[in-house]
């Protein structure tokens, strides 16, 4: 009997431990066409190698500096998992990194993803990665590789987590923010598509407090369920902003409005002796934010340091260039508003000063 038991133990496989290599291979076969659809100059290798290849010389840079960023999707992912709506979450993953690259003047070149789960659901993973491919195409970068990790015991069932890694390049002389940001520069805002991928721990708490289910009609967006409205993908600003930069228009600084909102992100691109004077009356305060603020009784200051409030990207320009920059951005499909200006800082005041009110 002991010999039989020993033989059975020796017959265990990786699949018996909860890791299905065959499912992983099937997923790779399914996503190869998705990766191929994102090809661009410099990225011609197929998936399957031990590392992704990119030929920087093929892109025509003369004195390039590489810029790298990585991020996740935060607890927005929990809504996707709970509702089974996975197709847009990959766009969020790409957006959070490539929008961070372009604020330094960089063109995103390639992207890699990390997908970790307890039990690999091939169809679900394929939906997620299809979204990643869409995001890469929106940003003009190539999906050149990634990693799928099946880790039973660490994740529950088919629950999953995501991380994304983007690399871009910028000519050394064109790195942003410029060193001449200063008093009198104007601040433009580019409209967001919603909360993007920030503040979702608070959002989920407020939805629970409201008593509205994710499958119920959204109280702030027509013809969508609550889940569909809250899972609206993050807007990717890369191609619009690169059109301005490549046209030689004078952008001095860019700020991606993510976690921390206006209050924490705008100062990251301002010299210490300056203040961003923001007119809140100019902000197109989206219905989703009005609803969230009303449900939670959340203060305006808390909204401004948690959410983008309807503006996902800040553009700082010389006053004489503002009209031309706005025109290029509008032609590229962006909704542009004039938010305020940069002025001299007075004493120890905060670097973002507000006038007017939201909504």
Coordinates of N, CA, C and O in Angstrom, one line a residue, residues 203-352:
X203 N -14.9 55.6 -4.8 CA -16.0 55.5 -5.7 C -16.8 54.2 -5.3 O -18.0 54.2 -5.2
X204 N -16.1 53.1 -5.1 CA -16.8 51.9 -4.7 C -17.5 52.0 -3.4 O -18.6 51.5 -3.2
X205 N -16.9 52.7 -2.5 CA -17.5 53.0 -1.2 C -18.8 53.8 -1.4 O -19.8 53.6 -0.7
X206 N -18.7 54.8 -2.2 CA -19.9 55.7 -2.5 C -21.0 55.0 -3.2 O -22.2 55.2 -2.9
X207 N -20.7 54.1 -4.1 CA -21.7 53.3 -4.8 C -22.4 52.4 -3.8 O -23.6 52.3 -3.8
X208 N -21.6 51.8 -2.9 CA -22.2 50.9 -1.8 C -23.1 51.8 -1.0 O -24.3 51.3 -0.6
X209 N -22.7 53.0 -0.6 CA -23.5 53.9 0.2 C -24.8 54.3 -0.5 O -25.9 54.4 0.2
X210 N -24.7 54.4 -1.8 CA -25.9 54.9 -2.5 C -27.0 53.8 -2.6 O -28.2 54.1 -2.9
X211 N -26.6 52.6 -2.6 CA -27.5 51.5 -2.7 C -27.8 51.1 -4.2 O -28.7 50.2 -4.4
X212 N -27.2 51.8 -5.1 CA -27.4 51.5 -6.5 C -26.5 50.3 -6.9 O -25.3 50.4 -6.7
X213 N -27.1 49.3 -7.5 CA -26.3 48.1 -7.9 C -25.5 48.4 -9.2 O -25.9 49.3 -10.0
X214 N -24.5 47.7 -9.5 CA -23.7 47.9 -10.7 C -24.5 47.6 -12.0 O -24.2 48.1 -13.0
X215 N -25.5 46.7 -11.8 CA -26.3 46.3 -13.0 C -27.5 47.3 -13.2 O -28.1 47.2 -14.3
X216 N -27.7 48.2 -12.3 CA -28.8 49.1 -12.4 C -28.5 50.3 -13.4 O -27.3 50.5 -13.7
X217 N -29.5 50.9 -14.0 CA -29.2 52.1 -14.9 C -28.3 53.1 -14.1 O -28.6 53.4 -12.9
X218 N -27.4 53.7 -14.8 CA -26.5 54.7 -14.2 C -27.3 56.0 -13.9 O -28.1 56.4 -14.8
X219 N -27.2 56.6 -12.7 CA -28.0 57.8 -12.4 C -27.3 59.0 -13.0 O -27.9 60.1 -12.9
X220 N -26.2 58.9 -13.7 CA -25.5 60.0 -14.2 C -25.1 59.9 -15.7 O -24.5 60.8 -16.3
X221 N -25.4 58.7 -16.3 CA -25.1 58.5 -17.7 C -26.2 57.7 -18.4 O -26.5 56.6 -18.0
X222 N -26.7 58.3 -19.5 CA -27.9 57.6 -20.2 C -27.4 56.4 -20.9 O -26.3 56.3 -21.4
X223 N -28.3 55.4 -21.0 CA -28.2 54.2 -21.7 C -27.0 53.3 -21.3 O -26.4 52.6 -22.1
X224 N -26.6 53.5 -20.0 CA -25.5 52.7 -19.5 C -25.9 52.2 -18.1 O -26.6 52.8 -17.4
X225 N -25.3 51.0 -17.8 CA -25.5 50.6 -16.4 C -24.5 51.3 -15.5 O -23.5 52.0 -16.1
X226 N -24.6 51.2 -14.2 CA -23.6 51.9 -13.3 C -22.2 51.3 -13.6 O -21.3 52.1 -13.7
X227 N -22.1 50.0 -13.8 CA -20.8 49.4 -14.1 C -20.2 49.9 -15.4 O -19.0 50.3 -15.4
X228 N -21.0 50.0 -16.4 CA -20.5 50.4 -17.7 C -20.0 51.8 -17.7 O -19.0 52.2 -18.2
X229 N -20.8 52.7 -17.0 CA -20.4 54.1 -16.9 C -19.1 54.2 -16.1 O -18.2 55.0 -16.5
X230 N -19.0 53.5 -15.0 CA -17.8 53.6 -14.2 C -16.5 53.0 -14.8 O -15.4 53.3 -14.4
X231 N -16.8 52.1 -15.7 CA -15.6 51.4 -16.4 C -15.3 52.1 -17.7 O -14.5 51.5 -18.5
X232 N -15.8 53.3 -18.0 CA -15.4 54.0 -19.2 C -13.9 54.2 -19.2 O -13.3 54.6 -18.2
X233 N -13.2 53.8 -20.2 CA -11.7 53.8 -20.2 C -11.1 55.2 -20.1 O -11.7 56.2 -20.5
X234 N -9.9 55.2 -19.5 CA -9.1 56.4 -19.4 C -8.8 57.0 -20.8 O -8.4 56.2 -21.7
X235 N -8.9 58.3 -21.0 CA -8.6 58.9 -22.2 C -7.1 58.9 -22.4 O -6.3 59.2 -21.5
X236 N -6.6 58.6 -23.6 CA -5.2 58.6 -24.0 C -4.9 59.8 -24.8 O -5.5 60.0 -25.9
X237 N -4.1 60.7 -24.3 CA -3.8 62.0 -24.9 C -2.6 62.0 -25.8 O -2.2 63.1 -26.3
X238 N -1.9 60.9 -26.0 CA -0.6 60.9 -26.6 C -0.6 61.5 -28.0 O 0.2 62.4 -28.3
X239 N -1.4 60.9 -28.9 CA -1.3 61.4 -30.3 C -1.7 62.8 -30.5 O -1.0 63.6 -31.3
X240 N -2.6 63.3 -29.7 CA -3.0 64.8 -29.8 C -1.8 65.6 -29.4 O -1.5 66.6 -30.0
X241 N -1.2 65.3 -28.2 CA -0.1 66.1 -27.7 C 1.1 66.0 -28.6 O 1.8 67.0 -28.8
X242 N 1.4 64.8 -29.1 CA 2.5 64.7 -30.0 C 2.4 65.5 -31.3 O 3.3 66.0 -31.9
X243 N 1.1 65.7 -31.8 CA 0.9 66.5 -32.9 C 1.3 67.9 -32.6 O 1.9 68.6 -33.5
X244 N 1.0 68.4 -31.5 CA 1.4 69.8 -31.1 C 2.9 69.9 -31.0 O 3.6 70.8 -31.5
X245 N 3.5 68.9 -30.3 CA 5.0 68.9 -30.1 C 5.7 68.8 -31.4 O 6.7 69.5 -31.6
X246 N 5.3 67.9 -32.3 CA 6.0 67.7 -33.5 C 5.7 68.9 -34.5 O 6.5 69.1 -35.4
X247 N 4.7 69.7 -34.3 CA 4.4 70.8 -35.1 C 5.2 72.0 -34.7 O 5.1 73.1 -35.3
X248 N 6.0 71.9 -33.6 CA 6.9 72.9 -33.2 C 6.1 73.9 -32.3 O 6.7 75.0 -32.0
X249 N 4.9 73.7 -31.9 CA 4.2 74.6 -31.0 C 4.8 74.5 -29.6 O 5.3 73.5 -29.2
X250 N 4.7 75.7 -29.0 CA 5.4 75.8 -27.7 C 4.6 75.3 -26.5 O 3.9 76.1 -25.9
X251 N 4.8 74.0 -26.1 CA 4.3 73.5 -24.9 C 5.4 73.6 -23.9 O 6.5 73.0 -24.1
X252 N 5.2 74.2 -22.8 CA 6.3 74.3 -21.7 C 6.2 73.2 -20.7 O 7.3 72.8 -20.2
X253 N 5.0 72.8 -20.4 CA 4.9 71.7 -19.4 C 3.5 71.0 -19.6 O 2.6 71.6 -20.1
X254 N 3.5 69.8 -19.1 CA 2.3 69.0 -19.1 C 2.1 68.3 -17.8 O 3.1 67.9 -17.2
X255 N 0.9 68.2 -17.3 CA 0.7 67.4 -16.0 C -0.5 66.5 -16.2 O -1.6 66.9 -16.6
X256 N -0.2 65.2 -16.0 CA -1.3 64.2 -16.1 C -2.0 64.2 -14.8 O -1.4 64.0 -13.7
X257 N -3.3 64.4 -14.8 CA -4.1 64.5 -13.6 C -4.6 63.2 -13.1 O -5.6 62.7 -13.6
X258 N -3.8 62.5 -12.2 CA -4.2 61.2 -11.8 C -4.5 61.3 -10.3 O -5.1 62.3 -9.8
X259 N -4.1 60.3 -9.5 CA -4.4 60.3 -8.1 C -3.7 61.5 -7.4 O -2.5 61.8 -7.7
X260 N -4.5 62.3 -6.7 CA -4.0 63.5 -6.1 C -4.6 64.7 -6.8 O -4.5 65.9 -6.3
X261 N -5.3 64.5 -7.9 CA -6.0 65.5 -8.6 C -5.2 66.7 -9.0 O -4.0 66.6 -9.2
X262 N -5.9 67.9 -9.1 CA -5.2 69.1 -9.5 C -4.2 69.5 -8.4 O -3.1 69.9 -8.7
X263 N -4.6 69.3 -7.1 CA -3.9 69.9 -6.0 C -2.5 69.3 -5.9 O -1.5 70.0 -5.6
X264 N -2.3 68.0 -6.2 CA -1.0 67.3 -6.0 C -0.2 67.2 -7.3 O 1.0 67.1 -7.2
X265 N -0.9 67.2 -8.5 CA -0.2 66.9 -9.7 C 0.3 68.2 -10.4 O 1.4 68.1 -11.0
X266 N -0.4 69.3 -10.4 CA 0.1 70.5 -11.1 C 1.4 71.0 -10.5 O 2.3 71.3 -11.3
X267 N 1.6 71.0 -9.2 CA 2.9 71.5 -8.7 C 4.1 70.7 -9.1 O 5.2 71.2 -9.1
X268 N 3.9 69.5 -9.6 CA 5.0 68.7 -10.0 C 5.8 69.2 -11.2 O 6.9 68.9 -11.5
X269 N 5.1 70.1 -12.0 CA 5.8 70.7 -13.2 C 6.0 72.2 -13.1 O 6.3 72.8 -14.1
X270 N 5.8 72.8 -11.9 CA 6.0 74.2 -11.7 C 7.3 74.5 -10.9 O 7.6 73.8 -10.0
X271 N 7.9 75.6 -11.3 CA 9.1 76.0 -10.4 C 8.6 76.4 -9.1 O 7.4 76.8 -8.9
X272 N 9.4 76.3 -8.1 CA 9.0 76.6 -6.7 C 8.5 78.0 -6.4 O 7.6 78.2 -5.6
X273 N 8.9 78.9 -7.2 CA 8.5 80.3 -6.9 C 7.2 80.7 -7.6 O 6.9 81.9 -7.7
X274 N 6.5 79.7 -8.2 CA 5.3 80.1 -8.9 C 4.0 79.4 -8.4 O 4.1 78.4 -7.6
X275 N 2.9 79.8 -8.8 CA 1.6 79.3 -8.4 C 0.7 79.1 -9.6 O 0.7 80.0 -10.5
X276 N 0.0 78.0 -9.7 CA -1.0 77.9 -10.8 C -2.4 78.4 -10.2 O -2.9 77.9 -9.3
X277 N -2.9 79.5 -10.9 CA -4.1 80.1 -10.5 C -5.2 79.4 -11.4 O -5.2 79.7 -12.6
X278 N -6.1 78.6 -10.8 CA -7.1 77.8 -11.5 C -8.5 78.4 -11.3 O -8.9 78.5 -10.1
X279 N -9.2 78.7 -12.4 CA -10.5 79.1 -12.3 C -11.5 77.9 -12.4 O -11.6 77.4 -13.5
X280 N -12.0 77.5 -11.3 CA -12.9 76.3 -11.3 C -14.2 76.5 -12.1 O -14.8 75.5 -12.5
X281 N -14.6 77.7 -12.3 CA -15.8 78.0 -13.1 C -15.6 77.5 -14.6 O -16.6 77.2 -15.3
X282 N -14.3 77.4 -15.0 CA -14.0 76.9 -16.4 C -14.0 75.4 -16.5 O -14.0 74.9 -17.6
X283 N -14.0 74.7 -15.4 CA -13.9 73.2 -15.5 C -15.3 72.6 -15.9 O -16.3 73.0 -15.3
X284 N -15.3 71.8 -16.9 CA -16.5 71.1 -17.3 C -16.7 69.9 -16.3 O -16.3 68.8 -16.5
X285 N -17.4 70.2 -15.2 CA -17.5 69.2 -14.1 C -18.5 68.2 -14.5 O -19.7 68.4 -14.6
X286 N -18.0 67.0 -14.8 CA -18.8 65.9 -15.4 C -19.8 65.4 -14.4 O -19.7 65.4 -13.2
X287 N -21.0 64.9 -14.9 CA -22.1 64.4 -14.1 C -21.7 63.3 -13.1 O -22.2 63.3 -12.0
X288 N -20.7 62.5 -13.5 CA -20.3 61.4 -12.6 C -19.7 62.0 -11.3 O -19.9 61.5 -10.2
X289 N -18.9 63.1 -11.4 CA -18.3 63.7 -10.2 C -19.4 64.5 -9.4 O -19.3 64.4 -8.2
X290 N -20.3 65.1 -10.0 CA -21.4 65.7 -9.3 C -22.2 64.7 -8.5 O -22.5 64.9 -7.3
X291 N -22.5 63.5 -9.1 CA -23.2 62.5 -8.4 C -22.4 62.0 -7.2 O -22.9 61.8 -6.1
X292 N -21.1 61.7 -7.4 CA -20.2 61.2 -6.4 C -20.2 62.2 -5.2 O -20.3 61.8 -4.0
X293 N -20.0 63.4 -5.5 CA -19.9 64.4 -4.5 C -21.2 64.5 -3.7 O -21.1 64.7 -2.5
X294 N -22.3 64.4 -4.4 CA -23.6 64.6 -3.7 C -23.8 63.4 -2.8 O -24.3 63.5 -1.7
X295 N -23.5 62.2 -3.3 CA -23.7 61.0 -2.5 C -22.9 61.0 -1.2 O -23.4 60.6 -0.1
X296 N -21.7 61.4 -1.3 CA -20.8 61.4 -0.2 C -20.7 62.6 0.7 O -20.1 62.6 1.7
X297 N -21.4 63.7 0.2 CA -21.3 65.0 0.9 C -19.8 65.4 0.9 O -19.4 66.0 1.9
X298 N -19.1 65.0 -0.1 CA -17.6 65.3 -0.2 C -17.3 66.7 -0.4 O -17.9 67.3 -1.3
X299 N -16.4 67.3 0.3 CA -16.0 68.7 0.1 C -15.3 68.9 -1.3 O -14.8 68.0 -1.9
X300 N -15.4 70.1 -1.7 CA -14.8 70.5 -3.0 C -13.3 70.3 -3.0 O -12.7 69.8 -3.9
X301 N -12.7 70.6 -1.8 CA -11.2 70.4 -1.7 C -10.8 69.0 -1.8 O -9.8 68.6 -2.4
X302 N -11.7 68.1 -1.2 CA -11.4 66.7 -1.3 C -11.6 66.1 -2.7 O -10.8 65.3 -3.2
X303 N -12.6 66.6 -3.4 CA -12.7 66.2 -4.8 C -11.5 66.6 -5.6 O -11.0 65.9 -6.5
X304 N -11.0 67.8 -5.4 CA -9.9 68.3 -6.2 C -8.6 67.6 -5.9 O -7.6 67.7 -6.7
X305 N -8.5 67.0 -4.8 CA -7.2 66.3 -4.5 C -7.4 64.7 -4.6 O -6.5 64.0 -4.3
X306 N -8.5 64.3 -5.1 CA -8.8 62.9 -5.3 C -9.0 62.6 -6.8 O -8.5 61.6 -7.3
X307 N -9.8 63.4 -7.5 CA -10.3 63.1 -8.8 C -9.8 64.2 -9.8 O -9.3 65.2 -9.4
X308 N -9.9 63.8 -11.1 CA -9.5 64.8 -12.1 C -10.6 65.8 -12.4 O -10.4 66.9 -13.0
X309 N -11.8 65.5 -11.9 CA -13.0 66.4 -11.9 C -13.4 66.9 -13.3 O -14.1 67.9 -13.5
X310 N -12.9 66.2 -14.3 CA -13.3 66.5 -15.7 C -12.2 67.0 -16.6 O -12.3 67.2 -17.8
X311 N -11.0 67.1 -16.0 CA -9.8 67.6 -16.7 C -8.7 66.6 -16.5 O -8.1 66.5 -15.4
X312 N -8.3 65.8 -17.5 CA -7.3 64.7 -17.4 C -5.9 65.1 -17.7 O -5.0 64.4 -17.3
X313 N -5.7 66.3 -18.3 CA -4.4 66.7 -18.7 C -4.3 68.2 -18.7 O -5.2 68.9 -19.1
X314 N -3.2 68.7 -18.1 CA -2.9 70.2 -18.0 C -1.8 70.5 -19.0 O -0.8 69.8 -19.1
X315 N -2.0 71.6 -19.7 CA -1.0 72.0 -20.7 C -0.6 73.5 -20.4 O -1.5 74.4 -20.3
X316 N 0.7 73.7 -20.1 CA 1.2 75.0 -19.8 C 1.9 75.6 -21.0 O 2.8 75.0 -21.6
X317 N 1.5 76.8 -21.5 CA 2.0 77.4 -22.7 C 2.3 78.9 -22.5 O 1.7 79.5 -21.7
X318 N 3.2 79.4 -23.4 CA 3.4 80.8 -23.4 C 2.1 81.5 -23.9 O 1.4 80.9 -24.7
X319 N 1.7 82.6 -23.3 CA 0.4 83.2 -23.6 C 0.2 83.5 -25.1 O -0.9 83.3 -25.6
X320 N 1.3 83.8 -25.8 CA 1.2 84.1 -27.2 C 0.9 82.9 -28.0 O 0.5 83.0 -29.2
X321 N 1.2 81.7 -27.5 CA 1.1 80.5 -28.2 C -0.2 79.7 -27.9 O -0.5 78.7 -28.5
X322 N -0.9 80.2 -26.9 CA -2.1 79.5 -26.4 C -3.2 79.2 -27.4 O -3.7 78.1 -27.5
X323 N -3.5 80.2 -28.2 CA -4.5 80.1 -29.2 C -4.2 79.0 -30.3 O -5.0 78.2 -30.7
X324 N -2.9 79.0 -30.7 CA -2.4 78.1 -31.8 C -2.4 76.7 -31.2 O -2.8 75.7 -31.9
X325 N -1.9 76.5 -30.0 CA -1.8 75.2 -29.4 C -3.3 74.6 -29.2 O -3.5 73.5 -29.5
X326 N -4.2 75.5 -28.7 CA -5.6 75.0 -28.5 C -6.2 74.6 -29.8 O -6.9 73.6 -29.9
X327 N -5.9 75.3 -30.9 CA -6.5 75.0 -32.2 C -6.0 73.6 -32.7 O -6.8 72.8 -33.2
X328 N -4.7 73.3 -32.5 CA -4.2 72.0 -32.9 C -4.8 70.9 -32.1 O -5.2 69.8 -32.6
X329 N -4.9 71.1 -30.8 CA -5.5 70.1 -30.0 C -7.0 69.9 -30.3 O -7.5 68.7 -30.3
X330 N -7.7 70.9 -30.5 CA -9.1 70.8 -30.9 C -9.3 70.0 -32.2 O -10.2 69.2 -32.4
X331 N -8.4 70.3 -33.2 CA -8.5 69.6 -34.5 C -8.2 68.2 -34.3 O -8.7 67.3 -35.0
X332 N -7.4 67.8 -33.3 CA -7.0 66.4 -33.0 C -8.1 65.7 -32.2 O -8.0 64.5 -31.9
X333 N -9.2 66.4 -31.8 CA -10.3 65.8 -31.2 C -10.4 66.0 -29.7 O -11.3 65.5 -29.0
X334 N -9.6 66.9 -29.1 CA -9.6 67.2 -27.7 C -10.6 68.3 -27.4 O -10.8 69.3 -28.2
X335 N -11.2 68.3 -26.2 CA -12.0 69.4 -25.7 C -11.1 70.2 -24.8 O -10.6 69.7 -23.9
X336 N -10.9 71.5 -25.2 CA -9.9 72.3 -24.6 C -10.6 73.5 -23.9 O -11.4 74.1 -24.4
X337 N -10.1 73.7 -22.6 CA -10.7 74.9 -21.9 C -9.5 75.7 -21.3 O -8.4 75.1 -21.1
X338 N -9.7 77.0 -21.2 CA -8.7 77.8 -20.6 C -8.9 77.9 -19.1 O -10.0 78.4 -18.7
X339 N -8.0 77.4 -18.3 CA -8.2 77.2 -16.9 C -7.6 78.3 -16.0 O -8.1 78.5 -14.9
X340 N -6.6 78.9 -16.5 CA -5.9 79.9 -15.6 C -4.5 80.3 -16.1 O -4.2 80.2 -17.3
X341 N -3.7 80.7 -15.1 CA -2.4 81.1 -15.5 C -1.4 80.8 -14.4 O -1.8 80.5 -13.3
X342 N -0.1 81.0 -14.7 CA 1.0 80.8 -13.8 C 1.4 82.2 -13.3 O 1.5 83.2 -14.1
X343 N 1.5 82.4 -12.0 CA 1.8 83.7 -11.4 C 2.9 83.5 -10.3 O 3.2 82.4 -9.9
X344 N 3.4 84.6 -9.8 CA 4.4 84.6 -8.8 C 3.8 84.1 -7.5 O 2.7 84.5 -7.1
X345 N 4.6 83.3 -6.8 CA 4.1 82.8 -5.5 C 4.3 83.8 -4.4 O 5.3 84.5 -4.3
X346 N 3.3 83.9 -3.5 CA 3.3 84.9 -2.4 C 3.6 84.1 -1.1 O 2.7 83.4 -0.6
X347 N 4.7 84.3 -0.5 CA 5.0 83.7 0.8 C 5.0 82.2 0.7 O 5.6 81.6 -0.2
X348 N 4.3 81.6 1.6 CA 4.3 80.1 1.7 C 2.9 79.5 1.2 O 2.6 78.4 1.6
X349 N 2.2 80.3 0.4 CA 1.0 79.8 -0.1 C 1.2 78.5 -0.9 O 2.3 78.3 -1.5
X350 N 0.1 77.7 -1.1 CA 0.2 76.5 -1.8 C 0.4 76.8 -3.3 O 0.1 77.9 -3.8
X351 N 0.9 75.8 -4.0 CA 1.2 76.1 -5.5 C 0.1 76.0 -6.4 O 0.2 76.2 -7.6
X352 N -1.1 75.6 -5.9 CA -2.3 75.7 -6.7 C -3.3 76.5 -5.9 O -3.7 76.2 -4.8

